[in-house]
XYZ file of C-alpha atoms in Angstrom:
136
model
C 0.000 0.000 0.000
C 1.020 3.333 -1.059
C -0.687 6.537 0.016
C -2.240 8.301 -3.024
C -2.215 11.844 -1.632
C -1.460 14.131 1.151
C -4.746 15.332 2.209
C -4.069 17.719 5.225
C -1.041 19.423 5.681
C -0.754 21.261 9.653
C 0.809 24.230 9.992
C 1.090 25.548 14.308
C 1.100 28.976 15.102
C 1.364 31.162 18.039
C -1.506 34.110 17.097
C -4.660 32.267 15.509
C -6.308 35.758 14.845
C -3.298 37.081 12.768
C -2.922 33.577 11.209
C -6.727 33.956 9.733
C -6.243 37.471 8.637
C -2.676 36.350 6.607
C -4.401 33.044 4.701
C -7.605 34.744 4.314
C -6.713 38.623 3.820
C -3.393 38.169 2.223
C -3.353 34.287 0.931
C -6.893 34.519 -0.403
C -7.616 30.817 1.324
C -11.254 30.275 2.382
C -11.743 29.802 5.613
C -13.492 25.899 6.523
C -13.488 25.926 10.395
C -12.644 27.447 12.901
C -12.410 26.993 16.966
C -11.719 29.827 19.119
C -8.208 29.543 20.990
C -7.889 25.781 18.993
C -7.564 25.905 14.978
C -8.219 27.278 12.110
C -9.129 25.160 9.105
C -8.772 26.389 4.816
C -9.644 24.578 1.393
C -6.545 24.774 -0.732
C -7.366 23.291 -4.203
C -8.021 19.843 -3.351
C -6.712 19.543 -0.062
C -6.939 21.209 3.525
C -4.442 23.449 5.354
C -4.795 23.007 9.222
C -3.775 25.900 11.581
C -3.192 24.998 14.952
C -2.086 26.664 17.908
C 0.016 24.369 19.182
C -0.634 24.936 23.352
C -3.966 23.612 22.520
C -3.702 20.314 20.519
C -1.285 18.994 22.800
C -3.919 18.737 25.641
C -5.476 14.709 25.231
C -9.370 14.581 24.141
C -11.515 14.077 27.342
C -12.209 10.267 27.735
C -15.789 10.778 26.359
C -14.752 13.293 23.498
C -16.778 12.936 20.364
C -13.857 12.962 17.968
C -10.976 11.570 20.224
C -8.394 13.199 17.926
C -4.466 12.123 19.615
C -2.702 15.144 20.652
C -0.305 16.725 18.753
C 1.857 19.932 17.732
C 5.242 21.002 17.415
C 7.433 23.993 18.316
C 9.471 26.685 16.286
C 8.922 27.570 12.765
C 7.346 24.836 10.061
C 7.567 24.900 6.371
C 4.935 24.824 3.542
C 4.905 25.008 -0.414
C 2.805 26.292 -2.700
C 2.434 24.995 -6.189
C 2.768 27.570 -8.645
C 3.591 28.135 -12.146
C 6.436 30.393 -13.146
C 4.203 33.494 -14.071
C 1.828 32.572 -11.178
C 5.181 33.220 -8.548
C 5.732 36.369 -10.395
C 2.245 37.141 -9.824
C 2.569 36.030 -6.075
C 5.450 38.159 -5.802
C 3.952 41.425 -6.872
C 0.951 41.051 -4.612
C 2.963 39.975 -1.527
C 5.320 42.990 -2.003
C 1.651 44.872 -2.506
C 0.757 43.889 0.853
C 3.894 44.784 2.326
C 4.902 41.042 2.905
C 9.092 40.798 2.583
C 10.626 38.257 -0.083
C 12.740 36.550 2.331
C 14.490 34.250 -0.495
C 13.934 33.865 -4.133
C 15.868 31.412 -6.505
C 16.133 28.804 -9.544
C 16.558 25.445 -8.051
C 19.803 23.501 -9.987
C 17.564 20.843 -11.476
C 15.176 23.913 -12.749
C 12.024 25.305 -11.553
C 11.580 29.172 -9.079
C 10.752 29.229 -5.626
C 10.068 32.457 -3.533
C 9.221 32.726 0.406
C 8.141 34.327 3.188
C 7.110 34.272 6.880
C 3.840 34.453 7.945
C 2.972 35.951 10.857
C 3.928 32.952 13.544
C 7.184 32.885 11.121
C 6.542 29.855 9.706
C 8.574 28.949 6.418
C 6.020 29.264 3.295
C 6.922 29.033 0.191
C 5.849 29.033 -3.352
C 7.318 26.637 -5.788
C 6.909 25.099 -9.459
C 6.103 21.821 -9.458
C 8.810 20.883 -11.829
C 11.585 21.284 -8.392
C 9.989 17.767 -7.573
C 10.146 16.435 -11.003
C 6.021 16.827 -11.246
């Protein structure tokens, strides 16, 4: 057996309010769910990014919890990547620097294909890549 796809990706952060207003306001991500002081939950194409602050999942479910999720988290900055086309991460580019959000990095990969990132606001790692970096 062989997963056939990542389906959720989790991303922890320390300020759930200025998470939602970067992947909403300045991501454009639509908002799924959402628990006060627990997660945050957005559609992204065909899968879902999970926003968690991290104090909260690590607390067990209550022995009669109606979706006994295991805890979890982790601490300091993650990473994520965007797929994007070539034009699309000149596109990103422009509007992030619109919305006064720094290029931290920006580069052709060896094997071929762009990649650009930033922080967001927990200063997680996020970045925006062609496919073609991972031979897809």
């Amino acid at each position: 057996m062989t997963p056939s796809a990542i389906l959720e990706s989790a991303l922890y952060v320390t300020d759930l309010t200025a998470a939602e207003t970067f992947y909403t306001g300045i991501l454009g991500l639509p908002l799924l769910g959402k628990v006060e002081g627990r997660h945050l939950f957005f559609r992204c194409g065909p899968g879902v990014l999970l926003v968690f602050n991290a104090d909260a999942t690590k607390v067990p479910p209550a022995p009669d919890a109606r979706l006994p999720v295991p805890p979890h988290g982790a601490v300091g900055e993650g990473h994520l990547c965007f797929a994007a086309t070539a034009d699309e991460i000149m596109r990103w580019k422009a509007h992030l620097e619109a919305k006064n959000i720094a290029i931290e990095s920006e580069f052709e990969w060896p094997q071929g294909g762009r990649s650009i990132y930033i922080r967001d606001p927990s200063g997680n790692s996020i970045e925006f890549a062609e496919p073609r970096i991972w031979g897809l």
